[in-house]
Amino acid sequence: MREVEVAACEEMEGPTEQDLEAIRVAKFTVQAIDEREKVTDHDTAAFVDVLSESAGPAGRWIHYGLTSSDVLDTGLALQIKRVAGLVLPDSRRLAQALGARAREHAHTLCAGRTHGIHAEPTTFGIKLAGFAFEADRNARRLERAFAQAAVGAVSGAVGTYSATSPEFEARVLARLGLEAESVSTQVVARDRHAELLQAIALAGAGLERFATELRHLARTEVGEVREPFGTGQKGSSAMPHKRNPIKSEQVAGLARVLRANAQAGLENVALWHERDISHSSVERIILPDSTSLLDHLQRRVIALVERMVVDSVRMRENLELTHGALFSQRVLLALVQAGIARDDAYRIVQRLAQRALDERTPLRELVSADPAGAGLDLDAIFDYQAFVRYADEIVGRLAAII
């Protein structure tokens, strides 16, 4: 806010160079503003009073022709621009970290799951590549959202420049390195801030999706991936064997806060006429909280991606839990190629696959013993390489973004 006031004084006619020197060194304290606000019952007016008093006689030029929102919203735009400089690099680092691990595990076989049930094999690298592309999309969304929200306005009481001019606004904002709101009705339109909060919430949802995947894969019954566990760390106050996915759980929990804040941001869009302040108190919570939480969550997930323990042996062991039933589509297609009607072939494979699961008998043995399986090339059908033959091509698409 002080930077906005100083920039305005530097661009207006009236203050002498001596006045500007006094204005540039004017100071305030939060305590002094709090004390003044007890009298004014207006925080910006209290700020202006304290800053003006500090500047001495030159203080009469501070806030000349301006209104509260000129200073508040333009000051907020400076904050948004600066926090973008903190958050956006990590959004890129996240995509890069996921891409690096995806390439590392391009051929690491694991079970693909739909509805939580084994479907067909995939690779852990393909899985991570999908997260990397999502992180890249979120990084791009955040870049756009921060840019369009970092706009200022110095247009006066109801945005008509009655005490200033559009040229004055342009000079002040250029000095501050900001773009101008096209039409400000005293305030910068709050759809801009809502868009930013939506982008942050969506980025949080992507972080939660990764955290949820890690949590599921860390379950004892699965055991394919683990969070890093530090020397001296304790997983439970009562059970020494515990290694809980607490960091992923924190990500999942805090992502809910981002979504709730985004909803509050939407509620802030509709203000009365040219301006009211129903949005102000809300923004003082949700904007610092959401940007701070996003910064924290991105750093947390980057650390998880870089340091997570991947158990490829357990992944391969888990592939055998269905006794080959996850090859069912390949058997189905082979029977269709052999001349059997699709529905008939489906019923045959369904019967044999259920037997494999229920009787814990390899599906390959059951197909080999069934008349329908006569003449089938079982070595070709029951070959895990069929599921990874395009892994390099799929993971290789990362070259377009990383």
Coordinates of C-alpha atoms in Angstrom, one line a residue:
M1 CA 0.0 0.0 0.0
R2 CA 2.9 2.4 0.8
E3 CA 4.5 1.6 -2.6
V4 CA 1.2 2.5 -4.3
E5 CA 0.9 5.8 -2.4
V6 CA 4.5 6.7 -3.2
A7 CA 4.2 5.9 -6.9
A8 CA 1.1 8.0 -7.1
C9 CA 2.8 11.0 -5.5
E10 CA 5.7 10.5 -7.9
E11 CA 3.5 10.7 -10.9
M12 CA 1.1 13.5 -9.9
E13 CA 1.6 17.3 -10.4
G14 CA 2.0 19.3 -7.2
P15 CA 4.7 17.7 -5.0
T16 CA 8.1 19.2 -5.1
E17 CA 11.2 17.1 -5.2
Q18 CA 11.7 18.0 -1.5
D19 CA 8.1 16.8 -0.9
L20 CA 8.8 13.5 -2.7
E21 CA 11.9 12.9 -0.6
A22 CA 9.9 13.2 2.5
I23 CA 7.1 11.0 1.1
R24 CA 9.6 8.3 0.1
V25 CA 11.1 8.0 3.6
A26 CA 7.7 8.2 5.4
K27 CA 7.2 5.3 7.7
F28 CA 4.4 3.6 9.6
T29 CA 4.0 0.9 12.2
V30 CA 1.1 -1.6 12.5
Q31 CA 0.7 -0.6 16.1
A32 CA 0.3 3.1 15.1
I33 CA -2.3 2.2 12.5
D34 CA -4.2 0.1 15.0
E35 CA -4.3 2.9 17.5
R36 CA -5.5 5.4 14.8
E37 CA -8.1 2.9 13.5
K38 CA -9.7 3.0 17.0
V39 CA -10.6 6.6 16.1
T40 CA -11.3 6.3 12.4
D41 CA -12.9 2.8 12.4
H42 CA -11.4 2.6 8.8
D43 CA -8.2 0.8 8.3
T44 CA -7.1 2.5 5.1
A45 CA -7.9 5.9 6.4
A46 CA -5.9 5.1 9.5
F47 CA -3.0 4.0 7.3
V48 CA -3.1 7.2 5.3
D49 CA -3.2 9.3 8.5
V50 CA -0.2 7.6 10.0
L51 CA 1.8 7.7 6.7
S52 CA 0.9 11.3 6.0
E53 CA 1.9 12.4 9.5
S54 CA 5.3 10.7 9.1
A55 CA 5.9 12.7 5.9
G56 CA 5.3 16.0 7.6
P57 CA 3.9 18.9 5.5
A58 CA 4.5 16.9 2.3
G59 CA 2.1 14.3 3.7
R60 CA -0.8 16.3 2.3
W61 CA -0.1 14.9 -1.1
I62 CA -0.4 11.2 0.1
H63 CA -3.7 9.7 -1.1
Y64 CA -4.5 12.9 -3.1
G65 CA -7.3 12.0 -5.6
L66 CA -7.3 8.4 -4.6
T67 CA -9.8 6.2 -2.9
S68 CA -9.3 3.2 -0.6
S69 CA -9.6 0.6 -3.3
D70 CA -7.1 2.2 -5.5
V71 CA -4.5 1.5 -2.8
L72 CA -5.9 -1.8 -1.5
D73 CA -6.5 -3.5 -4.9
T74 CA -3.3 -2.3 -6.5
G75 CA -1.4 -3.3 -3.4
L76 CA -3.1 -6.7 -3.6
A77 CA -2.0 -7.0 -7.2
L78 CA 1.6 -6.4 -6.2
Q79 CA 1.3 -9.2 -3.6
I80 CA -0.2 -11.5 -6.1
K81 CA 2.6 -10.8 -8.6
R82 CA 5.2 -11.4 -5.9
V83 CA 3.7 -14.6 -4.6
A84 CA 3.5 -15.9 -8.1
G85 CA 7.3 -15.6 -8.2
L86 CA 7.4 -18.0 -5.2
V87 CA 4.7 -20.5 -6.3
L88 CA 5.2 -20.9 -10.0
P89 CA 8.8 -22.2 -10.0
D90 CA 7.7 -25.1 -7.8
S91 CA 4.8 -25.9 -10.0
R92 CA 7.3 -26.4 -12.8
R93 CA 9.6 -28.4 -10.5
L94 CA 6.8 -30.7 -9.6
A95 CA 6.2 -31.6 -13.3
Q96 CA 9.9 -32.1 -13.8
A97 CA 10.2 -34.4 -10.7
L98 CA 7.3 -36.5 -11.8
G99 CA 8.7 -36.7 -15.3
A100 CA 12.1 -37.8 -14.0
R101 CA 10.6 -40.6 -12.0
A102 CA 8.4 -41.6 -14.9
R103 CA 11.4 -42.1 -17.1
E104 CA 13.1 -44.0 -14.4
H105 CA 10.2 -46.5 -14.1
A106 CA 9.1 -46.5 -17.8
H107 CA 9.4 -50.4 -17.8
T108 CA 8.6 -51.1 -14.1
L109 CA 5.6 -53.4 -14.5
C110 CA 2.7 -53.0 -12.0
A111 CA -1.0 -53.8 -11.9
G112 CA -3.3 -51.3 -13.4
R113 CA -6.4 -51.0 -11.3
T114 CA -9.9 -49.8 -12.1
H115 CA -12.5 -49.6 -9.3
G116 CA -9.7 -50.6 -7.1
I117 CA -9.6 -54.0 -8.8
H118 CA -6.7 -55.4 -10.9
A119 CA -7.4 -54.7 -14.5
E120 CA -4.4 -55.1 -16.9
P121 CA -0.7 -54.6 -16.3
T122 CA 0.8 -51.1 -16.9
T123 CA 4.0 -49.6 -15.8
F124 CA 4.7 -47.3 -12.9
G125 CA 6.3 -44.9 -15.4
I126 CA 3.2 -44.6 -17.5
K127 CA 1.3 -44.0 -14.3
L128 CA 3.7 -41.2 -13.3
A129 CA 3.7 -39.7 -16.8
G130 CA 0.0 -39.0 -16.5
F131 CA 0.6 -37.1 -13.2
A132 CA 3.4 -35.2 -14.8
F133 CA 1.2 -34.0 -17.7
E134 CA -1.5 -33.0 -15.1
A135 CA 1.1 -31.0 -13.2
D136 CA 2.2 -29.3 -16.4
R137 CA -1.4 -28.3 -17.1
N138 CA -1.8 -27.0 -13.6
A139 CA 1.4 -25.0 -13.9
R140 CA 0.1 -23.4 -17.1
R141 CA -3.2 -22.7 -15.5
L142 CA -1.6 -21.1 -12.5
E143 CA 0.7 -18.9 -14.7
R144 CA -2.4 -17.6 -16.6
A145 CA -4.4 -17.1 -13.4
F146 CA -1.8 -15.2 -11.5
A147 CA -1.1 -13.0 -14.5
Q148 CA -4.7 -12.0 -15.1
A149 CA -5.3 -11.4 -11.3
A150 CA -2.2 -9.1 -10.9
V151 CA -3.9 -6.0 -12.2
G152 CA -4.3 -2.6 -10.5
A153 CA -6.6 0.4 -10.7
V154 CA -6.1 4.1 -9.8
S155 CA -9.4 5.3 -11.1
G156 CA -11.0 7.1 -8.1
A157 CA -14.2 6.9 -6.2
V158 CA -16.4 5.0 -8.7
G159 CA -13.9 4.4 -11.4
T160 CA -14.5 7.6 -13.4
Y161 CA -11.1 9.4 -12.8
S162 CA -13.0 12.4 -11.5
A163 CA -9.9 13.5 -9.5
T164 CA -7.2 12.0 -11.7
S165 CA -7.1 10.7 -15.3
P166 CA -6.5 7.5 -17.2
E167 CA -3.1 8.8 -18.2
F168 CA -2.2 9.2 -14.5
E169 CA -3.3 5.7 -13.8
A170 CA -1.2 4.3 -16.6
R171 CA 1.9 6.1 -15.4
V172 CA 1.4 4.9 -11.8
L173 CA 0.8 1.3 -12.8
A174 CA 3.7 1.3 -15.2
R175 CA 5.9 2.5 -12.4
L176 CA 4.7 -0.4 -10.3
G177 CA 5.0 -2.9 -13.1
L178 CA 1.3 -3.8 -13.3
E179 CA -1.4 -4.0 -16.0
A180 CA -4.5 -1.9 -15.5
E181 CA -8.1 -3.2 -15.0
S182 CA -10.0 -2.4 -18.1
V183 CA -13.0 -0.9 -16.3
S184 CA -12.7 -0.7 -12.5
T185 CA -15.9 0.4 -10.7
Q186 CA -13.6 1.6 -7.9
V187 CA -12.6 -2.1 -7.3
V188 CA -10.9 -4.6 -9.6
A189 CA -13.5 -7.1 -10.6
R190 CA -13.5 -10.2 -8.3
D191 CA -13.9 -12.8 -11.0
R192 CA -10.2 -12.3 -11.5
H193 CA -9.4 -13.4 -7.9
A194 CA -12.0 -16.2 -8.2
E195 CA -10.2 -17.5 -11.3
L196 CA -6.9 -17.5 -9.4
L197 CA -8.5 -19.4 -6.4
Q198 CA -10.1 -21.9 -8.8
A199 CA -6.7 -22.5 -10.5
I200 CA -5.1 -23.0 -7.0
A201 CA -7.9 -25.4 -6.0
L202 CA -7.5 -27.4 -9.2
A203 CA -3.7 -27.6 -8.7
G204 CA -4.5 -28.8 -5.1
A205 CA -6.8 -31.5 -6.6
G206 CA -4.0 -32.7 -8.7
L207 CA -1.7 -32.9 -5.7
E208 CA -4.4 -34.8 -3.8
R209 CA -4.8 -37.2 -6.7
F210 CA -1.2 -38.1 -6.5
A211 CA -1.3 -38.3 -2.7
T212 CA -4.3 -40.6 -2.9
E213 CA -2.6 -42.9 -5.3
L214 CA 0.5 -43.1 -3.0
R215 CA -1.7 -43.8 0.0
H216 CA -3.4 -46.7 -1.7
L217 CA -0.2 -48.2 -3.0
A218 CA 1.3 -47.9 0.5
R219 CA -1.4 -50.0 2.1
T220 CA 0.0 -53.2 3.8
E221 CA -1.9 -55.4 1.4
V222 CA -0.4 -53.6 -1.6
G223 CA 3.0 -52.4 -0.4
E224 CA 4.2 -51.2 -3.8
V225 CA 5.2 -47.6 -2.8
R226 CA 6.2 -46.1 0.5
E227 CA 6.7 -42.6 1.7
P228 CA 10.2 -41.8 2.8
F229 CA 10.7 -42.6 6.5
G230 CA 13.4 -40.6 8.3
T231 CA 15.9 -41.9 10.8
G232 CA 14.4 -41.6 14.2
Q233 CA 10.9 -41.1 12.9
K234 CA 8.1 -42.8 14.7
G235 CA 4.9 -44.0 12.9
S236 CA 2.9 -44.6 16.0
S237 CA 3.1 -43.8 19.6
A238 CA 1.9 -47.3 20.5
M239 CA 2.9 -49.6 17.5
P240 CA 6.6 -49.4 16.6
H241 CA 6.1 -51.3 13.3
K242 CA 4.0 -48.5 11.8
R243 CA 5.1 -46.4 8.8
N244 CA 2.0 -44.4 7.9
P245 CA 1.6 -42.3 4.8
I246 CA 1.1 -39.2 6.9
K247 CA 2.5 -36.7 4.4
S248 CA 0.1 -37.8 1.7
E249 CA -2.8 -37.7 4.1
Q250 CA -1.9 -34.1 5.0
V251 CA -1.9 -33.2 1.3
A252 CA -5.3 -34.8 0.9
G253 CA -6.7 -32.9 3.9
L254 CA -5.4 -29.5 3.0
A255 CA -6.6 -29.8 -0.6
R256 CA -10.1 -29.6 0.8
V257 CA -9.3 -26.2 2.3
L258 CA -8.3 -25.0 -1.1
R259 CA -11.6 -26.1 -2.6
A260 CA -13.5 -24.4 0.1
N261 CA -11.6 -21.2 -0.4
A262 CA -12.3 -21.3 -4.1
Q263 CA -16.0 -21.5 -3.3
A264 CA -15.7 -18.4 -1.1
G265 CA -13.9 -16.7 -4.0
L266 CA -16.9 -17.3 -6.2
E267 CA -19.2 -15.9 -3.6
N268 CA -17.1 -12.7 -3.7
V269 CA -17.8 -11.9 -7.3
A270 CA -21.2 -10.4 -6.9
L271 CA -20.8 -7.1 -5.1
W272 CA -23.4 -4.3 -4.8
H273 CA -23.4 -1.7 -7.5
E274 CA -19.9 -0.2 -7.9
R275 CA -18.5 -1.6 -4.7
D276 CA -19.2 -2.9 -1.3
I277 CA -16.8 -4.6 1.2
S278 CA -18.4 -8.0 1.6
H279 CA -15.4 -9.5 -0.2
S280 CA -12.7 -7.7 1.8
S281 CA -12.8 -9.7 5.0
V282 CA -13.1 -13.0 3.1
E283 CA -10.1 -12.2 1.0
R284 CA -7.9 -11.4 3.9
I285 CA -8.3 -15.1 4.9
I286 CA -8.6 -17.0 1.7
L287 CA -5.9 -15.4 -0.5
P288 CA -3.0 -15.6 1.9
D289 CA -4.2 -19.0 3.1
S290 CA -4.6 -20.5 -0.4
T291 CA -1.3 -19.2 -1.8
S292 CA 0.6 -20.3 1.3
L293 CA -1.0 -23.7 1.3
L294 CA -0.3 -24.2 -2.3
D295 CA 3.3 -23.3 -1.8
H296 CA 3.5 -25.8 1.2
L297 CA 1.7 -28.6 -0.7
Q298 CA 3.8 -28.3 -3.8
R299 CA 7.0 -28.5 -1.8
R300 CA 5.6 -31.5 0.2
V301 CA 4.6 -33.4 -2.9
I302 CA 7.9 -32.6 -4.7
A303 CA 9.7 -34.2 -1.8
L304 CA 7.4 -37.2 -1.9
V305 CA 8.0 -37.7 -5.6
E306 CA 11.7 -37.4 -5.4
R307 CA 12.1 -39.6 -2.3
M308 CA 9.3 -42.2 -2.4
V309 CA 10.4 -45.8 -2.2
V310 CA 9.3 -47.9 -5.2
D311 CA 9.2 -51.7 -4.6
S312 CA 9.3 -53.2 -8.1
V313 CA 9.6 -56.7 -6.7
R314 CA 6.4 -56.3 -4.8
M315 CA 4.7 -54.9 -7.9
R316 CA 5.7 -58.0 -9.8
E317 CA 4.5 -60.3 -7.0
N318 CA 1.1 -58.5 -6.9
L319 CA 0.7 -59.1 -10.6
E320 CA 0.4 -62.8 -9.8
L321 CA -2.4 -62.3 -7.3
T322 CA -5.1 -63.0 -9.9
H323 CA -3.3 -66.1 -11.1
G324 CA -3.1 -64.8 -14.6
A325 CA -6.7 -63.5 -14.8
L326 CA -5.5 -60.1 -15.9
F327 CA -4.6 -61.7 -19.2
S328 CA -8.3 -62.3 -19.9
Q329 CA -8.6 -59.7 -22.7
R330 CA -5.7 -61.2 -24.5
V331 CA -7.3 -64.7 -24.3
L332 CA -10.6 -63.2 -25.4
L333 CA -9.1 -61.6 -28.5
A334 CA -7.2 -64.7 -29.4
L335 CA -10.4 -66.7 -29.3
V336 CA -12.2 -64.2 -31.5
Q337 CA -9.3 -64.3 -34.0
A338 CA -9.7 -68.1 -33.9
G339 CA -13.2 -67.7 -35.2
I340 CA -15.4 -67.8 -32.1
A341 CA -18.2 -65.3 -31.8
R342 CA -17.2 -62.5 -29.4
D343 CA -20.0 -63.1 -26.8
D344 CA -19.3 -66.8 -26.8
A345 CA -15.6 -66.2 -26.4
Y346 CA -16.3 -63.7 -23.6
R347 CA -18.3 -66.2 -21.7
I348 CA -15.7 -68.9 -22.0
V349 CA -12.9 -66.6 -20.8
Q350 CA -15.1 -65.2 -18.0
R351 CA -15.8 -68.7 -16.7
L352 CA -12.1 -69.7 -16.8
A353 CA -10.9 -66.4 -15.3
Q354 CA -13.4 -66.8 -12.4
R355 CA -12.1 -70.4 -11.8
A356 CA -8.6 -69.1 -11.8
L357 CA -9.5 -66.6 -9.1
D358 CA -11.7 -68.9 -7.1
E359 CA -9.5 -72.0 -7.3
R360 CA -6.1 -70.2 -7.3
T361 CA -5.2 -72.0 -10.5
P362 CA -3.2 -70.3 -13.2
L363 CA -5.5 -69.1 -16.1
R364 CA -2.9 -70.4 -18.6
E365 CA -3.4 -74.0 -17.3
L366 CA -7.2 -73.7 -17.5
V367 CA -7.1 -72.3 -21.0
S368 CA -4.7 -75.0 -22.1
A369 CA -7.0 -77.7 -20.7
D370 CA -10.2 -76.3 -22.2
P371 CA -11.2 -77.3 -25.7
A372 CA -11.6 -73.7 -26.8
G373 CA -7.9 -73.1 -26.1
A374 CA -6.7 -75.8 -28.5
G375 CA -4.3 -74.3 -31.0
L376 CA -3.8 -71.0 -29.2
D377 CA -0.3 -69.6 -28.9
L378 CA -0.2 -69.4 -25.1
D379 CA 3.4 -68.1 -24.9
A380 CA 2.3 -65.1 -27.0
I381 CA -0.9 -64.6 -25.1
F382 CA 0.6 -64.8 -21.6
D383 CA 3.5 -62.4 -22.3
Y384 CA 3.8 -59.4 -20.0
Q385 CA 5.8 -57.6 -22.7
A386 CA 2.6 -57.1 -24.7
F387 CA 1.6 -54.5 -22.1
V388 CA 4.8 -52.5 -22.1
R389 CA 5.6 -52.5 -25.8
Y390 CA 4.5 -48.8 -26.1
A391 CA 5.8 -47.7 -22.7
D392 CA 8.7 -45.8 -24.2
E393 CA 6.4 -44.0 -26.7
I394 CA 3.9 -43.1 -24.0
V395 CA 6.5 -41.9 -21.5
G396 CA 8.5 -40.3 -24.4
R397 CA 5.6 -37.8 -24.9
L398 CA 7.0 -36.0 -21.8
A399 CA 9.6 -34.5 -24.1
A400 CA 6.9 -32.1 -25.2
I401 CA 6.7 -30.5 -21.8
I402 CA 9.9 -31.3 -19.9

